[in-house]
Short mmCIF file of C-alpha atoms and ligand atoms in Angstrom, two decimals:
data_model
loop_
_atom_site.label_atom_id
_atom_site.label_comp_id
_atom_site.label_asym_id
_atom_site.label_seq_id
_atom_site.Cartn_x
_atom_site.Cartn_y
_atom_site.Cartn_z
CA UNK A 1 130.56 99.45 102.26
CA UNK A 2 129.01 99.26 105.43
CA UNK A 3 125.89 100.82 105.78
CA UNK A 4 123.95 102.72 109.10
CA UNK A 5 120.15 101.51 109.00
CA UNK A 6 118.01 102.70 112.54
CA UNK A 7 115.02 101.45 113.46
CA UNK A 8 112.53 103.63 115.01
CA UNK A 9 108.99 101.92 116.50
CA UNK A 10 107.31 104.25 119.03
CA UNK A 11 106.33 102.85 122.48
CA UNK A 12 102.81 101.62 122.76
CA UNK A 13 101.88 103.69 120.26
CA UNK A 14 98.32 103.86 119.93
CA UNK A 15 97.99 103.63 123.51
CA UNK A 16 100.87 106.53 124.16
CA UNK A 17 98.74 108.94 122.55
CA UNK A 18 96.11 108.25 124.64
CA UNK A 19 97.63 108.99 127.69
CA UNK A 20 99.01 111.69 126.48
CA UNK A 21 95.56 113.50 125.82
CA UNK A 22 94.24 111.96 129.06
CA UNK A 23 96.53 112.25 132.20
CA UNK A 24 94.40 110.37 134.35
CA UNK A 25 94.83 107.30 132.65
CA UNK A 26 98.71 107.89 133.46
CA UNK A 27 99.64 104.56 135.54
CA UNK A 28 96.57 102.72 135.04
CA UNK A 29 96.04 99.83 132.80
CA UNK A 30 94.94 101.42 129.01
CA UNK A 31 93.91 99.15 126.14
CA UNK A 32 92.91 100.69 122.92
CA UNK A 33 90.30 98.57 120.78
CA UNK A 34 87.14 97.95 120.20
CA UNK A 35 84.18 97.27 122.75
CA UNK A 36 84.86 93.83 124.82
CA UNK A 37 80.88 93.45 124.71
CA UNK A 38 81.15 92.94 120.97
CA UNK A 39 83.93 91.04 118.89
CA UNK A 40 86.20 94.02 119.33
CA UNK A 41 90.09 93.19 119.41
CA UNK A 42 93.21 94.74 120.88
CA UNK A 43 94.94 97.19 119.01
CA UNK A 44 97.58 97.59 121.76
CA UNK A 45 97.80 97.76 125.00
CA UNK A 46 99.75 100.22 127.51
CA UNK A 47 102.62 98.62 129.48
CA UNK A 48 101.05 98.90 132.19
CA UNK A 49 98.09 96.85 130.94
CA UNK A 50 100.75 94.15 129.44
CA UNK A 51 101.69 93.56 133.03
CA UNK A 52 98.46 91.45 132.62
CA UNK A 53 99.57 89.92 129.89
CA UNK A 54 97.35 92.06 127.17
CA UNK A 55 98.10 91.64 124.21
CA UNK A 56 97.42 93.60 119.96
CA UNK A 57 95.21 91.72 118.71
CA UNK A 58 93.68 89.79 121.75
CA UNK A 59 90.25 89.98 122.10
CA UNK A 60 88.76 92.85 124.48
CA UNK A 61 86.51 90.19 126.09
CA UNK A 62 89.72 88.21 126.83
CA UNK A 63 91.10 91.28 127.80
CA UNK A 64 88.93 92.35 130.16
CA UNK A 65 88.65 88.55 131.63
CA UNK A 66 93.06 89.21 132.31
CA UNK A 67 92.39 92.74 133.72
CA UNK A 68 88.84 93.85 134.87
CA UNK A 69 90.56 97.22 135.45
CA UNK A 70 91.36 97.86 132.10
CA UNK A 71 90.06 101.03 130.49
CA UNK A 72 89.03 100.24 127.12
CA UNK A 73 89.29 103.22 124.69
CA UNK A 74 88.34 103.82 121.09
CA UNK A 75 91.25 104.10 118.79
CA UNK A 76 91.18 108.20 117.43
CA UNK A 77 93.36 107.45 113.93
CA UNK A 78 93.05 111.09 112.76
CA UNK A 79 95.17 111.53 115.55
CA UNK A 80 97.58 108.87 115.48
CA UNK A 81 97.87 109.90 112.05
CA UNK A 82 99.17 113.32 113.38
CA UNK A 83 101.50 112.25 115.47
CA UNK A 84 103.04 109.86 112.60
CA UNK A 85 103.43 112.69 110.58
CA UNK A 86 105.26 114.77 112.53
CA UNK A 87 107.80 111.78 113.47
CA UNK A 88 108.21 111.29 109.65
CA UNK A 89 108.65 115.04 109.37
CA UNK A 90 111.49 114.13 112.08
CA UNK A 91 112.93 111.46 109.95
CA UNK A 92 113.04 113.67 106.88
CA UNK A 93 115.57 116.27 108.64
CA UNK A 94 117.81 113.00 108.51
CA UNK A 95 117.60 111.25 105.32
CA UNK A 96 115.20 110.38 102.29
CA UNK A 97 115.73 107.06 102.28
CA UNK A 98 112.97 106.11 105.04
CA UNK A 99 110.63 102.78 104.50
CA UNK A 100 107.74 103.06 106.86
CA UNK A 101 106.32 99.90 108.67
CA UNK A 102 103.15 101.30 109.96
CA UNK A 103 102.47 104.55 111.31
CA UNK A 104 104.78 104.48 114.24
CA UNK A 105 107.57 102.24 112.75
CA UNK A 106 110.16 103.10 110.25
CA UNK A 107 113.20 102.50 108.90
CA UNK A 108 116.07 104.73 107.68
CA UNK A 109 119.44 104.40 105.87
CA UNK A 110 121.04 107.13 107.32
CA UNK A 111 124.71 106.06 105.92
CA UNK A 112 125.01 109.45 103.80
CA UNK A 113 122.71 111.98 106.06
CA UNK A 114 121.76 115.41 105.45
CA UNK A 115 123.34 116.32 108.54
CA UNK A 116 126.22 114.67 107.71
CA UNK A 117 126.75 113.76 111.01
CA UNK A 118 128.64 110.34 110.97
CA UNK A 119 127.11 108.67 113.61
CA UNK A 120 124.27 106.72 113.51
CA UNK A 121 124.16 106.21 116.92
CA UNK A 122 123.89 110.13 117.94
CA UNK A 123 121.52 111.08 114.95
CA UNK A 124 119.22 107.84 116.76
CA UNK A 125 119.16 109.50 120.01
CA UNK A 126 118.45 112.92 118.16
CA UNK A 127 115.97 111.84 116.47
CA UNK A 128 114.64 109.98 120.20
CA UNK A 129 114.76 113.70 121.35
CA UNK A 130 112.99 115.73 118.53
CA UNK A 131 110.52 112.99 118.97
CA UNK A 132 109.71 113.65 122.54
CA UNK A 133 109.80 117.50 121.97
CA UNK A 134 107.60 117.42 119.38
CA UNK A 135 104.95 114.90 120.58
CA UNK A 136 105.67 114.08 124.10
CA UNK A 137 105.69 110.42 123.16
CA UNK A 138 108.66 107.99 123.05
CA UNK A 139 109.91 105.50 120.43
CA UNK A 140 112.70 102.89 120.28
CA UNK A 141 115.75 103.15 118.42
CA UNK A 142 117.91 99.84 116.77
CA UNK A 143 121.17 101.21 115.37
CA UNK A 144 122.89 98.12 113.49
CA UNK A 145 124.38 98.11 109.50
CA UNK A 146 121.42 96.13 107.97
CA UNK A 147 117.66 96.17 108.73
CA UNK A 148 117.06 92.42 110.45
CA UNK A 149 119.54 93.82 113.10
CA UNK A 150 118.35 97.14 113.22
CA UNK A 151 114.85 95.99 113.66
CA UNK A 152 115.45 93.25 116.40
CA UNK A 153 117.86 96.11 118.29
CA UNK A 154 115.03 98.90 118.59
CA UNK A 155 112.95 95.75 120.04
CA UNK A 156 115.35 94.87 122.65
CA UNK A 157 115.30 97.39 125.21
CA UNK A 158 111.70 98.76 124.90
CA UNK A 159 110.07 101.25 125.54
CA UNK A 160 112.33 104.19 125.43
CA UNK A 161 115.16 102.41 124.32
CA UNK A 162 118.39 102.65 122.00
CA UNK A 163 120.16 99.53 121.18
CA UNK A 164 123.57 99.49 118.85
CA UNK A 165 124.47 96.45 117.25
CA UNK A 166 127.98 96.75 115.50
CA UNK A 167 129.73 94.38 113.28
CA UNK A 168 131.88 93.06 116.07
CA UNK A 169 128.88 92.53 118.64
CA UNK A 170 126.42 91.25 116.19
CA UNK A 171 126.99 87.23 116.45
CA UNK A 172 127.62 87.77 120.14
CA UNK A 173 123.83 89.36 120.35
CA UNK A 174 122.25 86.85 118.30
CA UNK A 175 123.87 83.88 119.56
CA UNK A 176 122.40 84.73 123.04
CA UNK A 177 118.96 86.01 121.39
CA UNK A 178 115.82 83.69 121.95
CA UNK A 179 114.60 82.52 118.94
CA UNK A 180 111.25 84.46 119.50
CA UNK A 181 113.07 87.51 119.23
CA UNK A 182 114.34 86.92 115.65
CA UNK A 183 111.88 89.14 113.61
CA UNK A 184 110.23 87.29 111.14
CA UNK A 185 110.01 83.98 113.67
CA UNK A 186 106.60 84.70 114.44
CA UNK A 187 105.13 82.30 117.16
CA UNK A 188 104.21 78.97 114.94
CA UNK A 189 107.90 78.94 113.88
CA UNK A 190 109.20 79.23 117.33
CA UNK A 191 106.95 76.64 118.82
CA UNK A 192 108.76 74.55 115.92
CA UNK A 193 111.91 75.68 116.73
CA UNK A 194 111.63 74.96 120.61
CA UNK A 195 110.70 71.09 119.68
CA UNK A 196 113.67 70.75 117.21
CA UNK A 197 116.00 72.01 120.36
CA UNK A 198 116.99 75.59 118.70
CA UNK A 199 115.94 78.09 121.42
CA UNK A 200 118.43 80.69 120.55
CA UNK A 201 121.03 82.23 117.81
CA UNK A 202 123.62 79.71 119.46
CA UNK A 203 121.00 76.71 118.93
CA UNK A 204 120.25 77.58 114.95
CA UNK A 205 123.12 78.54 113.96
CA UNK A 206 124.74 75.23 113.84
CA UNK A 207 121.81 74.43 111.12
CA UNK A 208 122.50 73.81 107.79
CA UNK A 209 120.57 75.29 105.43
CA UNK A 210 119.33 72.71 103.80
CA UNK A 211 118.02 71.20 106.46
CA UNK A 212 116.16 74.50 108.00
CA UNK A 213 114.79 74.63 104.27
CA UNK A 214 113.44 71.16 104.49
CA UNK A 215 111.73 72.03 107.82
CA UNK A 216 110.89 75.50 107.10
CA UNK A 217 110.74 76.03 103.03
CA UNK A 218 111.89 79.25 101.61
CA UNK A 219 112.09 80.74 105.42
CA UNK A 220 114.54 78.51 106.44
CA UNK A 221 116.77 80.24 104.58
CA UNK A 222 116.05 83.48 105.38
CA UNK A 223 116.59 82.26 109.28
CA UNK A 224 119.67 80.63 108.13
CA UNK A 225 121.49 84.32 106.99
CA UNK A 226 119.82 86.58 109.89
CA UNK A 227 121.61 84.52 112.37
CA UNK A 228 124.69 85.42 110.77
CA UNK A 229 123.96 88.91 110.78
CA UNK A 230 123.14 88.63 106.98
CA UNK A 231 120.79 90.92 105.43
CA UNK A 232 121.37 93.06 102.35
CA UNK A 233 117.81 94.15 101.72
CA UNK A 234 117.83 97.60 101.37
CA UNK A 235 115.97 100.40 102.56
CA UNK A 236 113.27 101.27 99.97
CA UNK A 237 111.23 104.66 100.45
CA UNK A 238 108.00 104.15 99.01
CA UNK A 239 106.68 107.03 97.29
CA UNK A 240 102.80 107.68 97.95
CA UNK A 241 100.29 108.94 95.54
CA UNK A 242 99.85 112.62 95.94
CA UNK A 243 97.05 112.86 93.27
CA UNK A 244 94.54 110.58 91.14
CA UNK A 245 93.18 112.27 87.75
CA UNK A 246 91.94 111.93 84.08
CA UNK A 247 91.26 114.37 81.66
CA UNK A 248 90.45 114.28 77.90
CA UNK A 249 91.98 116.08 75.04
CA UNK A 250 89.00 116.61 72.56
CA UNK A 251 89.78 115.88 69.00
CA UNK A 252 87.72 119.74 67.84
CA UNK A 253 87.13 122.15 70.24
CA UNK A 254 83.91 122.73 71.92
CA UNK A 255 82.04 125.46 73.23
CA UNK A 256 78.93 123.68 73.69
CA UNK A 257 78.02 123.14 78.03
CA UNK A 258 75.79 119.92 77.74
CA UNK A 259 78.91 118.51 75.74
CA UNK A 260 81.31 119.44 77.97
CA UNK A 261 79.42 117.94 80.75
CA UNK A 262 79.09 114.62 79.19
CA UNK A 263 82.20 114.96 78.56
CA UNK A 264 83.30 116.27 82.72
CA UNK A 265 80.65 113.18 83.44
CA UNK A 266 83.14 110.94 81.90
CA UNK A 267 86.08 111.89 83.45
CA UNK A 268 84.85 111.81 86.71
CA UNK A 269 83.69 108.33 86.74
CA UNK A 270 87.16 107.61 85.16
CA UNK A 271 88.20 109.13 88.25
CA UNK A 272 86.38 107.38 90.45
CA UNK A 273 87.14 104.57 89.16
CA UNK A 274 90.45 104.47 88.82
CA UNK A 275 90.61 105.84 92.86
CA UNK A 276 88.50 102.58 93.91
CA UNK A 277 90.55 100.38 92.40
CA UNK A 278 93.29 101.86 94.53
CA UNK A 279 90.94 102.16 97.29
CA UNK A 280 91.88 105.76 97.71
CA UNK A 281 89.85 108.79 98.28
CA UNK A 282 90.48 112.39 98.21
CA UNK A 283 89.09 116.24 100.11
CA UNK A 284 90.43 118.35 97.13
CA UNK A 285 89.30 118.20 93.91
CA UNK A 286 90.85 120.10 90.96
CA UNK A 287 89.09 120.86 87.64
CA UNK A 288 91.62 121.50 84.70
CA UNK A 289 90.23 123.48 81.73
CA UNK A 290 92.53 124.11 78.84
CA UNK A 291 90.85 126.99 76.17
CA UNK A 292 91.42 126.67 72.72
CA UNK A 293 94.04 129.10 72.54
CA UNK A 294 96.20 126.41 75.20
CA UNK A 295 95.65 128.83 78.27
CA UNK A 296 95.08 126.77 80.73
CA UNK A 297 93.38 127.21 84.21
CA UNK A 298 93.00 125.05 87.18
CA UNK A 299 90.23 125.87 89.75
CA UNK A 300 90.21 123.41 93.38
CA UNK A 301 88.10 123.03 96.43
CA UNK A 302 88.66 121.07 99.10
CA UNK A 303 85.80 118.84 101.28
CA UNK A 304 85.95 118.29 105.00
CA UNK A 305 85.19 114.61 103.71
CA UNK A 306 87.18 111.79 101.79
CA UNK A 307 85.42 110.77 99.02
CA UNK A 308 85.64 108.77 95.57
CA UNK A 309 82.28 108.33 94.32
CA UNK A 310 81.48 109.27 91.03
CA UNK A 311 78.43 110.81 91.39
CA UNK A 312 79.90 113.14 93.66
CA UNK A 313 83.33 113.81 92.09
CA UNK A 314 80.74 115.11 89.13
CA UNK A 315 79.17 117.34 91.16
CA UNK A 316 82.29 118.83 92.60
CA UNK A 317 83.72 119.54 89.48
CA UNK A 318 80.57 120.88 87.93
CA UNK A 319 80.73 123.47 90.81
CA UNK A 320 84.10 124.28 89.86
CA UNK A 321 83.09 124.67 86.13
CA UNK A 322 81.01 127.39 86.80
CA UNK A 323 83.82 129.16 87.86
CA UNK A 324 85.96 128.94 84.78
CA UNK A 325 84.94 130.55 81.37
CA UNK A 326 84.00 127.05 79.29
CA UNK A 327 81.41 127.20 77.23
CA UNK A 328 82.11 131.45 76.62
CA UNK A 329 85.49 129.97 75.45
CA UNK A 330 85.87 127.23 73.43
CA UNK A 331 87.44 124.22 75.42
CA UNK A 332 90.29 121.65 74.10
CA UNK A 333 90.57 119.78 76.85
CA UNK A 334 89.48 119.10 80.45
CA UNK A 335 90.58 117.24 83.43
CA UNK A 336 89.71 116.76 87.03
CA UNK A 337 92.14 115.53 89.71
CA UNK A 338 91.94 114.14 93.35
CA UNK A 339 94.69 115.18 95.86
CA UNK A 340 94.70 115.27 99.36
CA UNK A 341 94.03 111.19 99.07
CA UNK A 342 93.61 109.56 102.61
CA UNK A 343 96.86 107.16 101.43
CA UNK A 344 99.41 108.91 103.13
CA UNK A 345 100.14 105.40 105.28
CA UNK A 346 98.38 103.22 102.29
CA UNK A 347 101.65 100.94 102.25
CA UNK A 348 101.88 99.79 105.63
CA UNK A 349 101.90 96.52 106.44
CA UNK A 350 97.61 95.53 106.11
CA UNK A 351 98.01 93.79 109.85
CA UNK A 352 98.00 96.84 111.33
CA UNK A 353 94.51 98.58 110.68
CA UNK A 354 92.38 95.48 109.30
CA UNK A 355 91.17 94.55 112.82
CA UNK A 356 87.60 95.38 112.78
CA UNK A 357 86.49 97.80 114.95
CA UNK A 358 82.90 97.59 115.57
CA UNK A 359 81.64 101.00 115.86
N1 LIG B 1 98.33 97.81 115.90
C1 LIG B 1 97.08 97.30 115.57
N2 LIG B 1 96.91 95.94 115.47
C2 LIG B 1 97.94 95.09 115.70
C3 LIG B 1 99.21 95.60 116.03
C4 LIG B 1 99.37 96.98 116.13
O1 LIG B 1 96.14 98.05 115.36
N3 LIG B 1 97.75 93.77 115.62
C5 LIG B 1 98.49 99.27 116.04
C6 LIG B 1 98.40 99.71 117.48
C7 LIG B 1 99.81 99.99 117.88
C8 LIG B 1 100.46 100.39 116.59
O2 LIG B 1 99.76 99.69 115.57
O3 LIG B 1 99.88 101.00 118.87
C9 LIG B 1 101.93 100.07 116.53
O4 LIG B 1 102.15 98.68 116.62
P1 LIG B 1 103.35 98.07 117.42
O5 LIG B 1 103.41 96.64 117.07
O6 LIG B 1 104.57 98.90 117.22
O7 LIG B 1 102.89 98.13 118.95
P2 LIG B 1 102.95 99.33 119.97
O8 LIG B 1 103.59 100.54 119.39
O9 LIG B 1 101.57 99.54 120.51
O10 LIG B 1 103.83 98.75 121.14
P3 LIG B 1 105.41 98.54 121.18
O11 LIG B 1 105.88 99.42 122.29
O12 LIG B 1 105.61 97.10 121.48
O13 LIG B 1 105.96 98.93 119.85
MG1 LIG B 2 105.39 100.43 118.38
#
């Protein structure tokens, strides 16, 4: 069966929301980063800036050395955060099957939607349109029936594109398609590429595989299917942790407080550490308190702040205690849970927030 994947990857993203909030930096040069006095680094760059040939990832002093116009601003996540949310919110009308990139790339199988609308191409441009409604900022769509193509498509006419790639135009697209712009050639490989003569789908396809696997090791065949239009990886949603928790089922019943808070003491640093080995933290913490006759209660408060400490999850939950009737009741078991975790993105690829910012 052929399937309908699109590929959505909002414009400039970071720097999109910027401009957004801040007209006047409409039609000037806009790079989001940190400070070029320090070690700071591109996060992205507006097109305008990129006219200058900024870059993600280039260093703001380099930056500034291309473009001494260039207004430098500090990247506001909370709010690209937002904005991500609601386009996923978007997505969701669609299908379930999305697989998030980052926070303003995504992809979806849309080959059974909830809309049941057949085409990909239209729900694409719908989803383009609640996009722009709902955030005034514009993404790229790739329509194609497998995610190399869809990916490579919503690349190919940015910003504010939409790019179909059917079955029958596929190997005419990638046979004119530099190699640069095959995703996963990344620009080591294409330097390569250039000096063994293959500078486009036309120039690699006529490799073997064994011979782009001698050159290139396990890649080489991976290039060797994409420029056939092969790729059956499929769309995998990943599922984020809502909550992180312990709790303890106590072999009597107690009604005494200091062992019950030994006991909450416990938990909590079970807690915390199970949510730093995930590198998690949460804003709402719920205490659990089963009585001995199995009613059970749940009492939660939530933080302006992430946290995961255990010194602090104790104290949280010892609040909460007060508020439930242990110790007048006997107590079988207790629990405390984290939700509202700051992981909402957590499986993105790392690339994408590791550059250091310095504050
Ligand atoms: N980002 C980052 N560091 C990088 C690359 C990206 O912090 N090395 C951030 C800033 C980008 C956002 O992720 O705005 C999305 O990355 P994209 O690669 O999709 O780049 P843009 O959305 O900025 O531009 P484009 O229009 O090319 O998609
Ligand atoms: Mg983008």
């Amino acid at each position: 069966m052929i399937r309908k994947i699109i590929h959505i990857d909002m414009d400039a993203f970071y720097a999109s929301v910027e401009e957004r909030d801040n007209p006047e930096l409409k039609g000037k040069p806009v790079a989001v980063g940190g400070s070029p006095t320090g070690r700071g680094v591109l996060a992205t760059a507006n097109y305008v800036a990129r006219k200058y040939g900024l870059r993600s990832a280039m260093s703001s002093a380099q930056a500034l050395r291309l473009c001494p116009k260039v207004i430098f601003i500090r990247p506001r996540f909370e709010v690209y955060k937002e904005a991500s949310n609601q386009i996923r919110e978007i997505f969701e009308e669609y299908t379930d099957l999305i697989q998030p990139l980052s926070l303003d790339e995504a992809y979806l199988d849309v080959t059974e939607s909830k809309t049941n609308n057949p085409s990909a191409t239209l729900i694409a441009k719908e989803i383009k349109q609640k996009i722009f409604d709902r955030t005034q900022l514009t993404a790229s769509a790739g329509v194609s029936f497998n995610k190399f193509l869809a990916k490579v498509a919503s690349d190919f006419q940015k910003p504010n594109g939409l790019t179909v790639i059917t079955p029958e135009s596929a190997t005419g697209f990638l046979m004119k398609l530099p190699i640069g712009k095959f995703h996963g050639v990344g620009r080591v490989t294409k330097q390569k590429m250039n000096l063994l003569g293959i500078d486009t789908g036309a120039d690699l396809i006529k490799w073997k595989e064994e011979d782009l696997t001698r050159h290139f090791g396990k890649a080489g065949s991976y290039y060797y299917h994409i420029v056939r239009g092969e790729d059956d990886r499929e769309v995998t949603p990943e599922h984020t942790r809502k909550s992180v928790g312990a709790e303890r089922t106590f072999s009597t019943d107690y009604k005494e407080w200091e062992i019950l808070l030994t006991e909450l003491k416990t938990i909590a640093e079970k807690v915390s550490e199970r949510m730093q080995k995930i590198s998690v933290k949460g804003k709402t913490i719920t205490v659990k308190v089963r009585y001995d006759d199995f009613d059970t209660i749940t009492r939660s408060h939530t933080t302006p702040e992430y946290y995961n400490e255990s010194d602090f999850i104790y104290e949280q939950a010892l609040q909460l205690m007060d508020h439930t009737q242990a110790g007048e009741r006997k107590v079988r078991l207790l629990g405390i849970a984290l939700s509202n975790l700051d992981n909402e993105m957590d499986f993105i690829a790392p690339q994408q927030l590791k550059l250091p910012f310095p504050a």
